[in-house]
PDB file of C-alpha atoms in Angstrom:
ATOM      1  CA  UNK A  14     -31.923 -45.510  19.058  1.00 47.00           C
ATOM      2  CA  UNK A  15     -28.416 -45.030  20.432  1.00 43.00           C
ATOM      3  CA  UNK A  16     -26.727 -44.406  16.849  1.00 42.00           C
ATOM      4  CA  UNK A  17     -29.241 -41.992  16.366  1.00 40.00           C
ATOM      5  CA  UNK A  18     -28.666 -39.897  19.920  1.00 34.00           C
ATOM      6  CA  UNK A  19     -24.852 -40.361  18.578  1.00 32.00           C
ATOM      7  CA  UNK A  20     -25.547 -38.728  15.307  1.00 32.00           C
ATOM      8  CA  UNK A  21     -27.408 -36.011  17.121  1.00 30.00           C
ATOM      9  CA  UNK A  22     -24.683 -35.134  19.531  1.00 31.00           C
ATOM     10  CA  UNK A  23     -22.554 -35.326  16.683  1.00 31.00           C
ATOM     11  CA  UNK A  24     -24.231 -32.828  14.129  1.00 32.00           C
ATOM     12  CA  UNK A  25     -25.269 -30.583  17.117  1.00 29.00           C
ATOM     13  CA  UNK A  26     -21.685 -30.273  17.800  1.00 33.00           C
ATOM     14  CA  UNK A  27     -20.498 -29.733  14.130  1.00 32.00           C
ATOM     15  CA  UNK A  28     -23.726 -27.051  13.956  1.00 32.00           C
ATOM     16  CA  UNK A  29     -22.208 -24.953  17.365  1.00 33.00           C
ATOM     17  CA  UNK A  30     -20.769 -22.134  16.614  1.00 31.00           C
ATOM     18  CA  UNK A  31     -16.530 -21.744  17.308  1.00 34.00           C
ATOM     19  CA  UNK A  32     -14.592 -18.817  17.396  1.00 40.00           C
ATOM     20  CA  UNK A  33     -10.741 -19.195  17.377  1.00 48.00           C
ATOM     21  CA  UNK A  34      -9.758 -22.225  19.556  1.00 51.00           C
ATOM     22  CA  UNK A  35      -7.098 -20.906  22.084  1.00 48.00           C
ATOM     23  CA  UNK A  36      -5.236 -23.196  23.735  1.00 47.00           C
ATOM     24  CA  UNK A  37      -5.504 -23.961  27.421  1.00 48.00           C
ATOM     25  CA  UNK A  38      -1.892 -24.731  27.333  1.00 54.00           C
ATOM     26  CA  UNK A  39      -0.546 -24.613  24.075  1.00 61.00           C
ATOM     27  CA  UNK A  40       0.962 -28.009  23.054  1.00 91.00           C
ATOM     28  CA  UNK A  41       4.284 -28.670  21.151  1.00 95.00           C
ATOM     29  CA  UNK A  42       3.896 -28.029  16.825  1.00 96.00           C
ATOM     30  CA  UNK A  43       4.171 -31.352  15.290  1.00 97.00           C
ATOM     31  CA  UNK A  44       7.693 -30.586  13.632  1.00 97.00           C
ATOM     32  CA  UNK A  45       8.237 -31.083   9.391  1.00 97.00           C
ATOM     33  CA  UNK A  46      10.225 -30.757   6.871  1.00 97.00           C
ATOM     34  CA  UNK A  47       8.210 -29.879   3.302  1.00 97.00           C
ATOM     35  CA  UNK A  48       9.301 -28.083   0.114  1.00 97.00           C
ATOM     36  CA  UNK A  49       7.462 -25.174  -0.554  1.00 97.00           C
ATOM     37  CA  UNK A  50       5.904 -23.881  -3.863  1.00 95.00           C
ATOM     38  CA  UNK A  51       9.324 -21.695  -4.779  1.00 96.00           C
ATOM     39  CA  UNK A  52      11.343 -24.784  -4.215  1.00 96.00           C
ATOM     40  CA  UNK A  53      12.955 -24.211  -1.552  1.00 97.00           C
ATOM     41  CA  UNK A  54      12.726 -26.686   1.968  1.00 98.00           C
ATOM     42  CA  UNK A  55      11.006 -25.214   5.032  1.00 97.00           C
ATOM     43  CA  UNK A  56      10.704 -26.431   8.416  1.00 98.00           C
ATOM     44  CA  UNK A  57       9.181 -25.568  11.590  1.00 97.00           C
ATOM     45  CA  UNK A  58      12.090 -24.424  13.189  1.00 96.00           C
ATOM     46  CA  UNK A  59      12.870 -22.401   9.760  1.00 96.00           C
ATOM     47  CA  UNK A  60       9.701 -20.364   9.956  1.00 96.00           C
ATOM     48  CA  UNK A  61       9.486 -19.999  13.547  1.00 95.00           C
ATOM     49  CA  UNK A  62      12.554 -18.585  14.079  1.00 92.00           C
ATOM     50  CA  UNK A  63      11.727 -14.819  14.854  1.00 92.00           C
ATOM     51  CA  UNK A  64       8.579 -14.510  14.014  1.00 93.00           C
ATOM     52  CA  UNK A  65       5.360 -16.576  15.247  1.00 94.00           C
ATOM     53  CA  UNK A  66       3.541 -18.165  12.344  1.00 96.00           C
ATOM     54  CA  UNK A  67      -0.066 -18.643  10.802  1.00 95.00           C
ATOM     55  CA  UNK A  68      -0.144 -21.756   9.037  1.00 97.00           C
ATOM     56  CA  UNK A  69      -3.192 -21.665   6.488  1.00 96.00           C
ATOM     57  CA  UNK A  70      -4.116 -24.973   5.771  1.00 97.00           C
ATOM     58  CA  UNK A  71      -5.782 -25.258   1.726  1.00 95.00           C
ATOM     59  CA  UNK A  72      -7.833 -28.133   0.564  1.00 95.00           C
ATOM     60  CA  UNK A  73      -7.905 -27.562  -2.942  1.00 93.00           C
ATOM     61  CA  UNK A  74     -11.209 -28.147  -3.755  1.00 93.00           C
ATOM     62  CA  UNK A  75     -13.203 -27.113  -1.432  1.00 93.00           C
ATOM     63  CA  UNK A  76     -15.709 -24.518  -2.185  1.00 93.00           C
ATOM     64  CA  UNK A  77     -15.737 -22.486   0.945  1.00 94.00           C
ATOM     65  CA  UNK A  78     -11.873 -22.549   1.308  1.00 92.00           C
ATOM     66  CA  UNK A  79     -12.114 -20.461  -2.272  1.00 90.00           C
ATOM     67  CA  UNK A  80     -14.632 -17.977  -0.578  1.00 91.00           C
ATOM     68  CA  UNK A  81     -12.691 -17.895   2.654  1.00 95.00           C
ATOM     69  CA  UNK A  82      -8.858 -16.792   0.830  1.00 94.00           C
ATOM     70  CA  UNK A  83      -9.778 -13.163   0.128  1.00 95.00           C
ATOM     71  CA  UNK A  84     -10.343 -12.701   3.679  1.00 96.00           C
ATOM     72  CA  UNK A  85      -6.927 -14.562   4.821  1.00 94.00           C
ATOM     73  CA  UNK A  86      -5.322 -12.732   2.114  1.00 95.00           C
ATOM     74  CA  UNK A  87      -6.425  -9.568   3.643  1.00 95.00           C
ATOM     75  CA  UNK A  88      -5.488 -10.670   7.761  1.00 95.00           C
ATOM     76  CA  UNK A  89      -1.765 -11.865   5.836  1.00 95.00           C
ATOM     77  CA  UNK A  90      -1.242  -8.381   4.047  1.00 95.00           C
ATOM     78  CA  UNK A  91      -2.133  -6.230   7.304  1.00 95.00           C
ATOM     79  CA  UNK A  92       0.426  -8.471   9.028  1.00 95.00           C
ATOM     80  CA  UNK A  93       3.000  -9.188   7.208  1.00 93.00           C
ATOM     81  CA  UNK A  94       5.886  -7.739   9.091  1.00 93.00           C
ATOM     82  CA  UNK A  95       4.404  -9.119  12.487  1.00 94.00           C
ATOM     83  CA  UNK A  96       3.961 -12.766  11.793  1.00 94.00           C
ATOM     84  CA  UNK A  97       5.464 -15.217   8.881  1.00 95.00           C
ATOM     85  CA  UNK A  98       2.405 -16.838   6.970  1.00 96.00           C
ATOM     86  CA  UNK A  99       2.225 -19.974   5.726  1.00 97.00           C
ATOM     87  CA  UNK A 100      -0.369 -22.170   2.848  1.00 97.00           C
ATOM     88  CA  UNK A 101      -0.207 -25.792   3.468  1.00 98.00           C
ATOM     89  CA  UNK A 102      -1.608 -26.698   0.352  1.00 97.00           C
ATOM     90  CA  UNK A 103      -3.009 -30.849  -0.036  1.00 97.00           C
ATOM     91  CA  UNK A 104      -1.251 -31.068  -3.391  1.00 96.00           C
ATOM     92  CA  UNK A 105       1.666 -31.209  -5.785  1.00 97.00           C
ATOM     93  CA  UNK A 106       4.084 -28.342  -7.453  1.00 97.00           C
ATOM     94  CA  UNK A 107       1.172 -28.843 -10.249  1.00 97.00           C
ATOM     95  CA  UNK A 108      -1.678 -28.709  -9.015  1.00 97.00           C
ATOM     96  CA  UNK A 109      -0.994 -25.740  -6.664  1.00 97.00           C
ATOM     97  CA  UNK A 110       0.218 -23.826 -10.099  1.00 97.00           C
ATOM     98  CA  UNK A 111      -3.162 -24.572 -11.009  1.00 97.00           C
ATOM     99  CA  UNK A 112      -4.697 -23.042  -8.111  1.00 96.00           C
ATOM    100  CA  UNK A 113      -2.712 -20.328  -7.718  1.00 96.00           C
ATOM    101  CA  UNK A 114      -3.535 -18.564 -11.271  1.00 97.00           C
ATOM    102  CA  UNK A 115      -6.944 -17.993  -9.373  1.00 94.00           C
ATOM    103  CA  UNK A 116      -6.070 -17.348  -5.981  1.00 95.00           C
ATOM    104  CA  UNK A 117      -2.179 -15.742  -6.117  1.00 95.00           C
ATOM    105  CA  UNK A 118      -1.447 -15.620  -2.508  1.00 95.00           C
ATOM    106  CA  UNK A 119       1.960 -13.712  -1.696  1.00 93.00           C
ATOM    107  CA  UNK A 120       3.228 -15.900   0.804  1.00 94.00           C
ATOM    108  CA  UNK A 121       5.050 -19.470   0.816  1.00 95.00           C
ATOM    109  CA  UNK A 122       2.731 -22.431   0.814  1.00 98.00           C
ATOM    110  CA  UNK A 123       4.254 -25.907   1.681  1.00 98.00           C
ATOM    111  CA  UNK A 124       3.291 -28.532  -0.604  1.00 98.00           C
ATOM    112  CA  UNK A 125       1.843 -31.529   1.062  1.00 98.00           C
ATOM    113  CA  UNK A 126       0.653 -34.269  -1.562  1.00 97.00           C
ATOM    114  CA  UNK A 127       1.088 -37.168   1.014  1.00 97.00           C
ATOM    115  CA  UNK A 128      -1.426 -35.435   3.473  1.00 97.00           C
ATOM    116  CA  UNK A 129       1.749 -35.600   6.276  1.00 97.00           C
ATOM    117  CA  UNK A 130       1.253 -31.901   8.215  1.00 97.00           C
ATOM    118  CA  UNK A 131      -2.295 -31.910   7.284  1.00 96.00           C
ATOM    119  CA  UNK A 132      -2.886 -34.753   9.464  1.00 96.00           C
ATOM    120  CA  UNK A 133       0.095 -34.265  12.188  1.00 96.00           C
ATOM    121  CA  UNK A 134      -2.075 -31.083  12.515  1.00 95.00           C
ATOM    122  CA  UNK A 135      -5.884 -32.804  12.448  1.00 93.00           C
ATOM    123  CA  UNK A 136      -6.131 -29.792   9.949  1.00 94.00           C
ATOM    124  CA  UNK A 137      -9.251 -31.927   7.516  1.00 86.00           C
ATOM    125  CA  UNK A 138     -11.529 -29.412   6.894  1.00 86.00           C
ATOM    126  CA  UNK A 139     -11.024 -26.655   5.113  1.00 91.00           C
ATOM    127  CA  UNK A 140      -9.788 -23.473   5.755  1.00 94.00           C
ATOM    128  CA  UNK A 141      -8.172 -24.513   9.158  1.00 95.00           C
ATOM    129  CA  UNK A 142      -5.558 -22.113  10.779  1.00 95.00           C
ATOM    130  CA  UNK A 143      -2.592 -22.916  13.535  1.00 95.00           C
ATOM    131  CA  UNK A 144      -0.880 -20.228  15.455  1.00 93.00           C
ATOM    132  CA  UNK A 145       2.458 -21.571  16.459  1.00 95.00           C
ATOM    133  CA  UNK A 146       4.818 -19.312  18.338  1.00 93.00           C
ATOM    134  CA  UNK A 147       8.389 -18.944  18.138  1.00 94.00           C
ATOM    135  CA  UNK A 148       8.411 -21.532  21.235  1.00 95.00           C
ATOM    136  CA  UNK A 149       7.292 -24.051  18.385  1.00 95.00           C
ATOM    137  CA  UNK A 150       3.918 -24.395  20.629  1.00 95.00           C
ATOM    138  CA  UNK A 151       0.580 -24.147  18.732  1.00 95.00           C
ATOM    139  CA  UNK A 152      -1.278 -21.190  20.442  1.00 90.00           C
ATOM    140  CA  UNK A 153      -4.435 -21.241  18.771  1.00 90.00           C
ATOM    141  CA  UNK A 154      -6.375 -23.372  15.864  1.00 92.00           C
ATOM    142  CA  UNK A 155      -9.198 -22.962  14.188  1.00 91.00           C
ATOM    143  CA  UNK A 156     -11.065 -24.757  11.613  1.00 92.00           C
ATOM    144  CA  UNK A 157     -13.624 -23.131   9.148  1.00 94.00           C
ATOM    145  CA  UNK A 158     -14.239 -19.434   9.260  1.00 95.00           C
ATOM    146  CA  UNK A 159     -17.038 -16.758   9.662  1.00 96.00           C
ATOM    147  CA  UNK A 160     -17.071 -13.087  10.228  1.00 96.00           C
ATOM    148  CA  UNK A 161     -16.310 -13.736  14.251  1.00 96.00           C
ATOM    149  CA  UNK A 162     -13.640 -16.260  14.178  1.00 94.00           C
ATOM    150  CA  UNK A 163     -11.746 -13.835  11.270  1.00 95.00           C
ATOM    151  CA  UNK A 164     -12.295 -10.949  13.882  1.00 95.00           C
ATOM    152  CA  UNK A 165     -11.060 -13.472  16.594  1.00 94.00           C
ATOM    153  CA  UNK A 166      -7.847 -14.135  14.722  1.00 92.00           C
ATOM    154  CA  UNK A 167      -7.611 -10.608  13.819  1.00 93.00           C
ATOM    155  CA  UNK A 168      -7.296  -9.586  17.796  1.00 93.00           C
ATOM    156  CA  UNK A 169      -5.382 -12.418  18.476  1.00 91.00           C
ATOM    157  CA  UNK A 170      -2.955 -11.972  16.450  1.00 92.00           C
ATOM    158  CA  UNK A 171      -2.315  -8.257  17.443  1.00 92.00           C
ATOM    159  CA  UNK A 172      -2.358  -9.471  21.029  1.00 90.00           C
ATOM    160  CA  UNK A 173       0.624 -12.032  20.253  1.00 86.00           C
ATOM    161  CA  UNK A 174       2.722 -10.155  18.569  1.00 89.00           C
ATOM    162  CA  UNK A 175       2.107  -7.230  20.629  1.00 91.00           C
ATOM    163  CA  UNK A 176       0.719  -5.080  17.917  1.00 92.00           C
ATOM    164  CA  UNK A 177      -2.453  -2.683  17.510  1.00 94.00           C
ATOM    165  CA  UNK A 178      -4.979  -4.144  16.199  1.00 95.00           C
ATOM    166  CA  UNK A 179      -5.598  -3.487  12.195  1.00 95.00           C
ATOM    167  CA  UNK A 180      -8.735  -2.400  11.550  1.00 95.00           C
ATOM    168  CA  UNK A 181     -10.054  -5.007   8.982  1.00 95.00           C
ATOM    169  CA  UNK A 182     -13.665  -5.630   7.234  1.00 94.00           C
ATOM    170  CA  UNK A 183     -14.934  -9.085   6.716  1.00 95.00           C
ATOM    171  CA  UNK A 184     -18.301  -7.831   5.181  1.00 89.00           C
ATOM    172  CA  UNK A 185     -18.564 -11.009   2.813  1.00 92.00           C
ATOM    173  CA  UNK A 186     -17.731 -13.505   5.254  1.00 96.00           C
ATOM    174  CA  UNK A 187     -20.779 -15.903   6.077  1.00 97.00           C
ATOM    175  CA  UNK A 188     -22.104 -15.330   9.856  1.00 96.00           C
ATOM    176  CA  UNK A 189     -22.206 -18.986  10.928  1.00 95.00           C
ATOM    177  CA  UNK A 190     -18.801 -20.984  10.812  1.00 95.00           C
ATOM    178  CA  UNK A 191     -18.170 -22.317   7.296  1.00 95.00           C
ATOM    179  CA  UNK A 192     -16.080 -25.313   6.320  1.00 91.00           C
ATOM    180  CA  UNK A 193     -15.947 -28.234   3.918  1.00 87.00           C
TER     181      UNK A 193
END
């Protein structure tokens, strides 16, 4: 009886809905050092240094993380000059080539085939996003996505960097928070 109250409380709270999880007091960035998909090395301190940043964190394979890029494509091209964005992607040089020729994002993505940042950031399910301010302080994180939480992170990130808001449309985006 008890594992089955357990596995209750825990699918009820998978099922609730989440919009973007801001941080009652935003706790210190778990620092890195990764090399990114242009070859060059990155490091928190490198892409926080005048600019907050939106770390996007890609499982590969995951089916709603495909349906979910167009619409973090979109929140990374009305923002661009505001805030640095960043893929964390769970694979090689490779393997992200691979996934790129279908997705092409425009920004740097780290490459992170040991899983390190993924799991310094408890980013496992896919999409997953960190706001992490030039303070090196995560803001805000969010795993999965739906219209509201892409809204959410839409406002927020206007708010943060002191900007008005873009007016963006996330008409394909599903209504109840997605991830895999």
């Amino acid at each position: 009886m008890k594992k089955r109250i357990s596995l209750l409380v825990v699918a009820l709270a998978l099922a609730a809905p989440m919009t973007l999880g801001v941080q009652k007091k935003p706790t210190v960035a778990p620092d890195f050092k990764a090399v990114g998909s242009d070859g060059k090395t990155y490091t928190l301190k490198s892409i926080t240094e005048n600019k907050p940043v939106y770390l996007y964190f890609i499982k590969r394979t995951c089916p709603v993380n495909a349906g979910a890029i167009q619409h973090f494509k979109s929140i990374q091209q009305a923002y661009k000059d505001k805030v640095n964005f960043v893929g964390v992607f769970d694979g090689d040089k490779e393997l992200f080539d691979k996934w790129q020729k279908n997705f092409k994002v425009k920004f740097p993505v780290l490459l992170d085939p040991s899983l390190n940042i993924i799991r310094a950031y408890q980013a496992g399910a896919s999409p997953a996003v960190a706001i992490v301010g030039v303070d090196q302080k995560v803001s805000a994180f969010q795993r999965g996505y739906s219209e509201q939480t892409l809204k959410d992170l839409n406002k927020r990130i206007a708010k943060e960097t002191g900007s008005k808001e873009i007016k963006l449309v996330f008409k394909d985006a599903p209504q109840e928070v997605a991830f895999g």
